Amino acid sequence: MSKRAIYDLHYSPTPNGWKITIALEEMGLPYNLKLVNLMKGDQRKEAFLKISPNGRMPALVDYEPFGEGSKPLSIFESGAILLHLGEKTGKFLPSDPYERSSVIQWVNWQMGGLGPMAGQLSHFVNYAPRIAPEADHSYSLNRYRGEYTRLISVIENQLKKHKYIACDTYSIADMASYPWVIPAVRFGVSLDDFPNTKRWANELRARPAVHKAIRIAKVGSPAKSASKEEMSKLFQPSKM
């Protein structure tokens, strides 16, 4: 008999969304997919803001967070979701206290470094040239590409010492970083310059759960298909 889905995942097929589909698929947890259309502004709707006060996806609703009969719990921020799922299931979050600490540190490193810098680089590679074609974006591109490259080198140095990012076992730290390594070539960074990172990325890409997770609700690139008006709406400041 199939397991009952006790999770609602509010999701859009982006690197931040993929972190959570990877975790749910790897952990074998059934879930209901709630698509968030970023171009139409679903992330700014009142119902979504009750789940994710920052107006960003992914967000997760766990209907049995502390066992059967417990009240539902809404969780926003992908790092917090990964840690919740790891703690709850005991999967991909080591019990060894040193390895566990390392995994938590590297999840936070991704949230505070790799993700934000890659996100800014993505903006100036994919969106800014179409939103403001008359502007010179070279400084921004060089700034964020340089920092993204530096952060990839941090991963590279770590993978010289361990098979995976945080330790020698696959963990939520790898799930956090991998989606933001996928677009390296599109960002103008070759993984040929980072052989350990390339080995690691290829290994994760071959995992069936990862392969499935990054194809869930996959659509064409919004940067290519969206209108200028839609992209401007996507990045305009919102009132919470």
PDB file of C-alpha atoms in Angstrom:
ATOM      1  CA  MET A   1       0.000   0.000   0.000  1.00  0.00           C
ATOM      2  CA  SER A   2       1.354   3.420  -0.925  1.00  0.00           C
ATOM      3  CA  LYS A   3       2.209   5.903   1.782  1.00  0.00           C
ATOM      4  CA  ARG A   4      -0.138   8.807   2.433  1.00  0.00           C
ATOM      5  CA  ALA A   5       1.240  12.205   1.448  1.00  0.00           C
ATOM      6  CA  ILE A   6       1.582  14.390   4.529  1.00  0.00           C
ATOM      7  CA  TYR A   7       3.565  17.154   2.829  1.00  0.00           C
ATOM      8  CA  ASP A   8       2.490  20.022   0.584  1.00  0.00           C
ATOM      9  CA  LEU A   9       5.430  21.431  -1.344  1.00  0.00           C
ATOM     10  CA  HIS A  10       4.915  24.926  -2.723  1.00  0.00           C
ATOM     11  CA  TYR A  11       7.308  24.847  -5.615  1.00  0.00           C
ATOM     12  CA  SER A  12       8.579  26.299  -8.833  1.00  0.00           C
ATOM     13  CA  PRO A  13      11.173  24.472 -10.981  1.00  0.00           C
ATOM     14  CA  THR A  14      14.200  26.553 -10.034  1.00  0.00           C
ATOM     15  CA  PRO A  15      17.425  25.631  -8.213  1.00  0.00           C
ATOM     16  CA  ASN A  16      15.886  26.534  -4.849  1.00  0.00           C
ATOM     17  CA  GLY A  17      12.850  24.401  -5.598  1.00  0.00           C
ATOM     18  CA  TRP A  18      15.025  21.492  -6.768  1.00  0.00           C
ATOM     19  CA  LYS A  19      16.764  21.306  -3.395  1.00  0.00           C
ATOM     20  CA  ILE A  20      13.513  20.158  -1.824  1.00  0.00           C
ATOM     21  CA  THR A  21      12.279  17.872  -4.595  1.00  0.00           C
ATOM     22  CA  ILE A  22      15.697  16.169  -4.447  1.00  0.00           C
ATOM     23  CA  ALA A  23      15.377  15.687  -0.679  1.00  0.00           C
ATOM     24  CA  LEU A  24      11.805  14.402  -0.842  1.00  0.00           C
ATOM     25  CA  GLU A  25      12.608  12.006  -3.675  1.00  0.00           C
ATOM     26  CA  GLU A  26      15.809  10.764  -2.042  1.00  0.00           C
ATOM     27  CA  MET A  27      13.996  10.212   1.264  1.00  0.00           C
ATOM     28  CA  GLY A  28      11.101   8.449  -0.439  1.00  0.00           C
ATOM     29  CA  LEU A  29       8.511  10.821   1.021  1.00  0.00           C
ATOM     30  CA  PRO A  30       5.197  11.216  -0.833  1.00  0.00           C
ATOM     31  CA  TYR A  31       4.138  14.826  -1.279  1.00  0.00           C
ATOM     32  CA  ASN A  32       1.572  17.014  -2.966  1.00  0.00           C
ATOM     33  CA  LEU A  33       3.034  19.469  -5.439  1.00  0.00           C
ATOM     34  CA  LYS A  34       1.616  22.989  -5.268  1.00  0.00           C
ATOM     35  CA  LEU A  35       2.985  24.952  -8.199  1.00  0.00           C
ATOM     36  CA  VAL A  36       3.883  28.598  -7.591  1.00  0.00           C
ATOM     37  CA  ASN A  37       3.741  30.631 -10.796  1.00  0.00           C
ATOM     38  CA  LEU A  38       6.373  33.284 -10.182  1.00  0.00           C
ATOM     39  CA  MET A  39       5.630  35.179 -13.389  1.00  0.00           C
ATOM     40  CA  LYS A  40       1.993  35.613 -12.372  1.00  0.00           C
ATOM     41  CA  GLY A  41       2.888  36.704  -8.853  1.00  0.00           C
ATOM     42  CA  ASP A  42       1.572  33.693  -6.905  1.00  0.00           C
ATOM     43  CA  GLN A  43       4.347  34.296  -4.361  1.00  0.00           C
ATOM     44  CA  ARG A  44       2.767  37.632  -3.414  1.00  0.00           C
ATOM     45  CA  LYS A  45      -0.718  36.292  -2.743  1.00  0.00           C
ATOM     46  CA  GLU A  46      -2.048  36.421   0.799  1.00  0.00           C
ATOM     47  CA  ALA A  47      -2.539  32.659   1.077  1.00  0.00           C
ATOM     48  CA  PHE A  48       1.082  32.001   0.132  1.00  0.00           C
ATOM     49  CA  LEU A  49       2.433  34.721   2.434  1.00  0.00           C
ATOM     50  CA  LYS A  50       0.795  32.943   5.368  1.00  0.00           C
ATOM     51  CA  ILE A  51       3.064  29.981   4.604  1.00  0.00           C
ATOM     52  CA  SER A  52       6.126  31.902   3.460  1.00  0.00           C
ATOM     53  CA  PRO A  53       6.183  35.414   5.012  1.00  0.00           C
ATOM     54  CA  ASN A  54       9.141  36.417   2.822  1.00  0.00           C
ATOM     55  CA  GLY A  55       7.145  35.734  -0.328  1.00  0.00           C
ATOM     56  CA  ARG A  56       9.652  33.251  -1.689  1.00  0.00           C
ATOM     57  CA  MET A  57       9.416  29.612  -2.558  1.00  0.00           C
ATOM     58  CA  PRO A  58       9.973  26.807  -1.742  1.00  0.00           C
ATOM     59  CA  ALA A  59       7.763  26.394   1.271  1.00  0.00           C
ATOM     60  CA  LEU A  60       6.624  23.190   2.910  1.00  0.00           C
ATOM     61  CA  VAL A  61       3.582  22.313   4.982  1.00  0.00           C
ATOM     62  CA  ASP A  62       4.105  19.216   7.119  1.00  0.00           C
ATOM     63  CA  TYR A  63       0.766  17.901   8.366  1.00  0.00           C
ATOM     64  CA  GLU A  64       2.359  15.547  10.910  1.00  0.00           C
ATOM     65  CA  PRO A  65       5.564  17.356  11.890  1.00  0.00           C
ATOM     66  CA  PHE A  66       5.953  15.746  15.304  1.00  0.00           C
ATOM     67  CA  GLY A  67       3.983  12.578  14.809  1.00  0.00           C
ATOM     68  CA  GLU A  68       0.368  11.673  14.174  1.00  0.00           C
ATOM     69  CA  GLY A  69      -2.019  14.124  15.764  1.00  0.00           C
ATOM     70  CA  SER A  70       0.429  17.038  15.880  1.00  0.00           C
ATOM     71  CA  LYS A  71      -0.612  20.361  14.394  1.00  0.00           C
ATOM     72  CA  PRO A  72       0.543  21.231  10.849  1.00  0.00           C
ATOM     73  CA  LEU A  73       3.789  23.138  10.549  1.00  0.00           C
ATOM     74  CA  SER A  74       4.638  25.592   7.772  1.00  0.00           C
ATOM     75  CA  ILE A  75       8.326  25.949   6.954  1.00  0.00           C
ATOM     76  CA  PHE A  76       9.904  28.513   4.651  1.00  0.00           C
ATOM     77  CA  GLU A  77      13.544  28.846   3.509  1.00  0.00           C
ATOM     78  CA  SER A  78      15.018  25.851   1.710  1.00  0.00           C
ATOM     79  CA  GLY A  79      17.791  25.314   4.260  1.00  0.00           C
ATOM     80  CA  ALA A  80      15.282  25.131   7.109  1.00  0.00           C
ATOM     81  CA  ILE A  81      13.188  22.660   5.115  1.00  0.00           C
ATOM     82  CA  LEU A  82      16.199  20.436   4.430  1.00  0.00           C
ATOM     83  CA  LEU A  83      17.157  20.428   8.105  1.00  0.00           C
ATOM     84  CA  HIS A  84      13.577  19.675   9.163  1.00  0.00           C
ATOM     85  CA  LEU A  85      13.325  16.725   6.801  1.00  0.00           C
ATOM     86  CA  GLY A  86      16.760  15.433   7.778  1.00  0.00           C
ATOM     87  CA  GLU A  87      15.964  15.688  11.493  1.00  0.00           C
ATOM     88  CA  LYS A  88      12.550  14.119  11.117  1.00  0.00           C
ATOM     89  CA  THR A  89      13.536  11.175   8.933  1.00  0.00           C
ATOM     90  CA  GLY A  90      17.073  10.618  10.179  1.00  0.00           C
ATOM     91  CA  LYS A  91      18.172  10.457   6.541  1.00  0.00           C
ATOM     92  CA  PHE A  92      21.071  12.344   4.946  1.00  0.00           C
ATOM     93  CA  LEU A  93      21.845  14.117   8.242  1.00  0.00           C
ATOM     94  CA  PRO A  94      24.543  12.098  10.022  1.00  0.00           C
ATOM     95  CA  SER A  95      24.198  10.990  13.629  1.00  0.00           C
ATOM     96  CA  ASP A  96      27.921  11.418  14.237  1.00  0.00           C
ATOM     97  CA  PRO A  97      28.142  14.813  15.992  1.00  0.00           C
ATOM     98  CA  TYR A  98      31.168  16.023  14.021  1.00  0.00           C
ATOM     99  CA  GLU A  99      29.731  15.055  10.651  1.00  0.00           C
ATOM    100  CA  ARG A 100      26.341  16.426  11.660  1.00  0.00           C
ATOM    101  CA  SER A 101      27.874  19.766  12.580  1.00  0.00           C
ATOM    102  CA  SER A 102      29.743  19.852   9.268  1.00  0.00           C
ATOM    103  CA  VAL A 103      26.548  19.180   7.294  1.00  0.00           C
ATOM    104  CA  ILE A 104      24.691  21.954   9.122  1.00  0.00           C
ATOM    105  CA  GLN A 105      27.562  24.370   8.486  1.00  0.00           C
ATOM    106  CA  TRP A 106      27.659  23.586   4.776  1.00  0.00           C
ATOM    107  CA  VAL A 107      23.889  23.919   4.396  1.00  0.00           C
ATOM    108  CA  ASN A 108      24.222  27.378   5.958  1.00  0.00           C
ATOM    109  CA  TRP A 109      27.205  28.152   3.723  1.00  0.00           C
ATOM    110  CA  GLN A 110      25.070  27.450   0.677  1.00  0.00           C
ATOM    111  CA  MET A 111      22.200  29.559   1.996  1.00  0.00           C
ATOM    112  CA  GLY A 112      24.427  32.514   2.807  1.00  0.00           C
ATOM    113  CA  GLY A 113      26.928  32.313  -0.038  1.00  0.00           C
ATOM    114  CA  LEU A 114      26.537  30.074  -3.062  1.00  0.00           C
ATOM    115  CA  GLY A 115      22.775  30.512  -3.434  1.00  0.00           C
ATOM    116  CA  PRO A 116      22.576  34.312  -3.171  1.00  0.00           C
ATOM    117  CA  MET A 117      25.623  34.927  -5.370  1.00  0.00           C
ATOM    118  CA  ALA A 118      24.478  32.417  -8.004  1.00  0.00           C
ATOM    119  CA  GLY A 119      21.023  33.962  -7.918  1.00  0.00           C
ATOM    120  CA  GLN A 120      22.404  37.430  -8.581  1.00  0.00           C
ATOM    121  CA  LEU A 121      24.614  36.107 -11.369  1.00  0.00           C
ATOM    122  CA  SER A 122      21.609  34.351 -12.878  1.00  0.00           C
ATOM    123  CA  HIS A 123      19.715  37.635 -12.861  1.00  0.00           C
ATOM    124  CA  PHE A 124      22.408  39.472 -14.821  1.00  0.00           C
ATOM    125  CA  VAL A 125      22.983  36.569 -17.223  1.00  0.00           C
ATOM    126  CA  ASN A 126      19.349  35.690 -17.904  1.00  0.00           C
ATOM    127  CA  TYR A 127      17.092  38.639 -17.109  1.00  0.00           C
ATOM    128  CA  ALA A 128      18.803  42.029 -16.879  1.00  0.00           C
ATOM    129  CA  PRO A 129      19.815  42.138 -20.567  1.00  0.00           C
ATOM    130  CA  ARG A 130      16.147  41.821 -21.536  1.00  0.00           C
ATOM    131  CA  ILE A 131      14.715  44.049 -18.810  1.00  0.00           C
ATOM    132  CA  ALA A 132      17.216  46.856 -19.434  1.00  0.00           C
ATOM    133  CA  PRO A 133      18.931  46.182 -22.769  1.00  0.00           C
ATOM    134  CA  GLU A 134      20.270  49.733 -22.939  1.00  0.00           C
ATOM    135  CA  ALA A 135      22.218  49.386 -19.670  1.00  0.00           C
ATOM    136  CA  ASP A 136      25.826  48.289 -19.237  1.00  0.00           C
ATOM    137  CA  HIS A 137      25.735  45.188 -17.031  1.00  0.00           C
ATOM    138  CA  SER A 138      29.421  44.307 -17.333  1.00  0.00           C
ATOM    139  CA  TYR A 139      30.389  45.361 -13.809  1.00  0.00           C
ATOM    140  CA  SER A 140      27.581  43.310 -12.263  1.00  0.00           C
ATOM    141  CA  LEU A 141      28.355  40.291 -14.431  1.00  0.00           C
ATOM    142  CA  ASN A 142      32.046  40.406 -13.568  1.00  0.00           C
ATOM    143  CA  ARG A 143      31.334  40.971  -9.880  1.00  0.00           C
ATOM    144  CA  TYR A 144      28.948  38.057  -9.457  1.00  0.00           C
ATOM    145  CA  ARG A 145      30.721  35.698 -11.856  1.00  0.00           C
ATOM    146  CA  GLY A 146      33.938  36.258  -9.942  1.00  0.00           C
ATOM    147  CA  GLU A 147      32.295  35.525  -6.606  1.00  0.00           C
ATOM    148  CA  TYR A 148      30.445  32.490  -8.011  1.00  0.00           C
ATOM    149  CA  THR A 149      33.740  31.149  -9.347  1.00  0.00           C
ATOM    150  CA  ARG A 150      35.365  31.675  -5.956  1.00  0.00           C
ATOM    151  CA  LEU A 151      32.558  29.767  -4.264  1.00  0.00           C
ATOM    152  CA  ILE A 152      32.906  26.894  -6.718  1.00  0.00           C
ATOM    153  CA  SER A 153      36.602  26.820  -5.784  1.00  0.00           C
ATOM    154  CA  VAL A 154      35.552  26.480  -2.132  1.00  0.00           C
ATOM    155  CA  ILE A 155      33.550  23.386  -3.090  1.00  0.00           C
ATOM    156  CA  GLU A 156      36.512  22.137  -5.120  1.00  0.00           C
ATOM    157  CA  ASN A 157      38.879  22.434  -2.156  1.00  0.00           C
ATOM    158  CA  GLN A 158      36.395  20.648   0.103  1.00  0.00           C
ATOM    159  CA  LEU A 159      35.985  17.813  -2.402  1.00  0.00           C
ATOM    160  CA  LYS A 160      39.726  17.291  -2.443  1.00  0.00           C
ATOM    161  CA  LYS A 161      39.377  16.192   1.191  1.00  0.00           C
ATOM    162  CA  HIS A 162      36.007  14.429   1.172  1.00  0.00           C
ATOM    163  CA  LYS A 163      33.918  12.452  -1.281  1.00  0.00           C
ATOM    164  CA  TYR A 164      30.990  14.796  -0.666  1.00  0.00           C
ATOM    165  CA  ILE A 165      30.799  18.422   0.401  1.00  0.00           C
ATOM    166  CA  ALA A 166      30.422  18.080   4.158  1.00  0.00           C
ATOM    167  CA  CYS A 167      31.896  14.642   4.810  1.00  0.00           C
ATOM    168  CA  ASP A 168      32.387  11.283   3.106  1.00  0.00           C
ATOM    169  CA  THR A 169      28.677  10.486   3.011  1.00  0.00           C
ATOM    170  CA  TYR A 170      26.007  12.019   0.789  1.00  0.00           C
ATOM    171  CA  SER A 171      23.912  14.511   2.736  1.00  0.00           C
ATOM    172  CA  ILE A 172      21.479  17.400   2.591  1.00  0.00           C
ATOM    173  CA  ALA A 173      24.531  19.654   2.188  1.00  0.00           C
ATOM    174  CA  ASP A 174      25.053  18.167  -1.285  1.00  0.00           C
ATOM    175  CA  MET A 175      21.353  18.538  -2.076  1.00  0.00           C
ATOM    176  CA  ALA A 176      21.570  22.208  -1.133  1.00  0.00           C
ATOM    177  CA  SER A 177      24.532  23.064  -3.364  1.00  0.00           C
ATOM    178  CA  TYR A 178      24.097  20.833  -6.399  1.00  0.00           C
ATOM    179  CA  PRO A 179      21.188  22.745  -7.999  1.00  0.00           C
ATOM    180  CA  TRP A 180      23.277  25.926  -8.059  1.00  0.00           C
ATOM    181  CA  VAL A 181      26.236  24.109  -9.638  1.00  0.00           C
ATOM    182  CA  ILE A 182      24.105  22.777 -12.512  1.00  0.00           C
ATOM    183  CA  PRO A 183      24.010  26.149 -14.367  1.00  0.00           C
ATOM    184  CA  ALA A 184      27.775  26.782 -14.128  1.00  0.00           C
ATOM    185  CA  VAL A 185      28.368  26.557 -17.877  1.00  0.00           C
ATOM    186  CA  ARG A 186      25.476  28.917 -18.604  1.00  0.00           C
ATOM    187  CA  PHE A 187      27.007  31.287 -16.092  1.00  0.00           C
ATOM    188  CA  GLY A 188      30.301  31.218 -17.980  1.00  0.00           C
ATOM    189  CA  VAL A 189      32.178  28.946 -15.571  1.00  0.00           C
ATOM    190  CA  SER A 190      33.629  25.656 -16.822  1.00  0.00           C
ATOM    191  CA  LEU A 191      33.737  22.742 -14.395  1.00  0.00           C
ATOM    192  CA  ASP A 192      36.701  21.429 -16.377  1.00  0.00           C
ATOM    193  CA  ASP A 193      38.673  23.848 -14.201  1.00  0.00           C
ATOM    194  CA  PHE A 194      37.291  22.129 -11.096  1.00  0.00           C
ATOM    195  CA  PRO A 195      37.773  18.369 -11.616  1.00  0.00           C
ATOM    196  CA  ASN A 196      36.612  17.263  -8.172  1.00  0.00           C
ATOM    197  CA  THR A 197      33.480  19.352  -8.458  1.00  0.00           C
ATOM    198  CA  LYS A 198      32.836  17.925 -11.917  1.00  0.00           C
ATOM    199  CA  ARG A 199      33.231  14.364 -10.585  1.00  0.00           C
ATOM    200  CA  TRP A 200      30.848  15.110  -7.730  1.00  0.00           C
ATOM    201  CA  ALA A 201      28.275  16.799  -9.977  1.00  0.00           C
ATOM    202  CA  ASN A 202      28.328  13.911 -12.438  1.00  0.00           C
ATOM    203  CA  GLU A 203      27.819  11.428  -9.610  1.00  0.00           C
ATOM    204  CA  LEU A 204      24.827  13.317  -8.257  1.00  0.00           C
ATOM    205  CA  ARG A 205      23.367  13.781 -11.734  1.00  0.00           C
ATOM    206  CA  ALA A 206      23.374   9.984 -12.169  1.00  0.00           C
ATOM    207  CA  ARG A 207      21.323   9.353  -9.037  1.00  0.00           C
ATOM    208  CA  PRO A 208      17.751   8.330 -10.041  1.00  0.00           C
ATOM    209  CA  ALA A 209      16.099  10.508  -7.393  1.00  0.00           C
ATOM    210  CA  VAL A 210      18.082  13.572  -8.467  1.00  0.00           C
ATOM    211  CA  HIS A 211      17.362  12.890 -12.131  1.00  0.00           C
ATOM    212  CA  LYS A 212      13.634  12.736 -11.367  1.00  0.00           C
ATOM    213  CA  ALA A 213      13.613  15.681  -8.965  1.00  0.00           C
ATOM    214  CA  ILE A 214      15.002  18.293 -11.326  1.00  0.00           C
ATOM    215  CA  ARG A 215      12.506  17.333 -14.023  1.00  0.00           C
ATOM    216  CA  ILE A 216       9.372  17.732 -11.919  1.00  0.00           C
ATOM    217  CA  ALA A 217       7.088  20.300 -13.543  1.00  0.00           C
ATOM    218  CA  LYS A 218      10.018  21.364 -15.698  1.00  0.00           C
ATOM    219  CA  VAL A 219       9.254  24.098 -18.188  1.00  0.00           C
ATOM    220  CA  GLY A 220      11.267  26.119 -20.636  1.00  0.00           C
ATOM    221  CA  SER A 221      13.506  28.876 -19.354  1.00  0.00           C
ATOM    222  CA  PRO A 222      11.410  31.851 -18.136  1.00  0.00           C
ATOM    223  CA  ALA A 223      14.258  34.098 -19.246  1.00  0.00           C
ATOM    224  CA  LYS A 224      13.621  33.048 -22.845  1.00  0.00           C
ATOM    225  CA  SER A 225       9.838  32.741 -22.851  1.00  0.00           C
ATOM    226  CA  ALA A 226       8.664  35.506 -20.508  1.00  0.00           C
ATOM    227  CA  SER A 227       7.754  38.940 -21.726  1.00  0.00           C
ATOM    228  CA  LYS A 228       9.641  42.017 -20.556  1.00  0.00           C
ATOM    229  CA  GLU A 229       6.574  43.004 -18.556  1.00  0.00           C
ATOM    230  CA  GLU A 230       6.428  39.624 -16.811  1.00  0.00           C
ATOM    231  CA  MET A 231      10.107  39.784 -15.919  1.00  0.00           C
ATOM    232  CA  SER A 232       9.783  43.303 -14.593  1.00  0.00           C
ATOM    233  CA  LYS A 233       6.856  42.137 -12.463  1.00  0.00           C
ATOM    234  CA  LEU A 234       8.905  39.196 -11.189  1.00  0.00           C
ATOM    235  CA  PHE A 235      11.648  41.435  -9.831  1.00  0.00           C
ATOM    236  CA  GLN A 236       9.658  44.465  -8.734  1.00  0.00           C
ATOM    237  CA  PRO A 237       9.624  45.212  -4.990  1.00  0.00           C
ATOM    238  CA  SER A 238       6.536  43.857  -3.311  1.00  0.00           C
ATOM    239  CA  LYS A 239       4.573  45.054  -0.312  1.00  0.00           C
ATOM    240  CA  MET A 240       4.227  42.369   2.329  1.00  0.00           C
TER     241      MET A 240
END
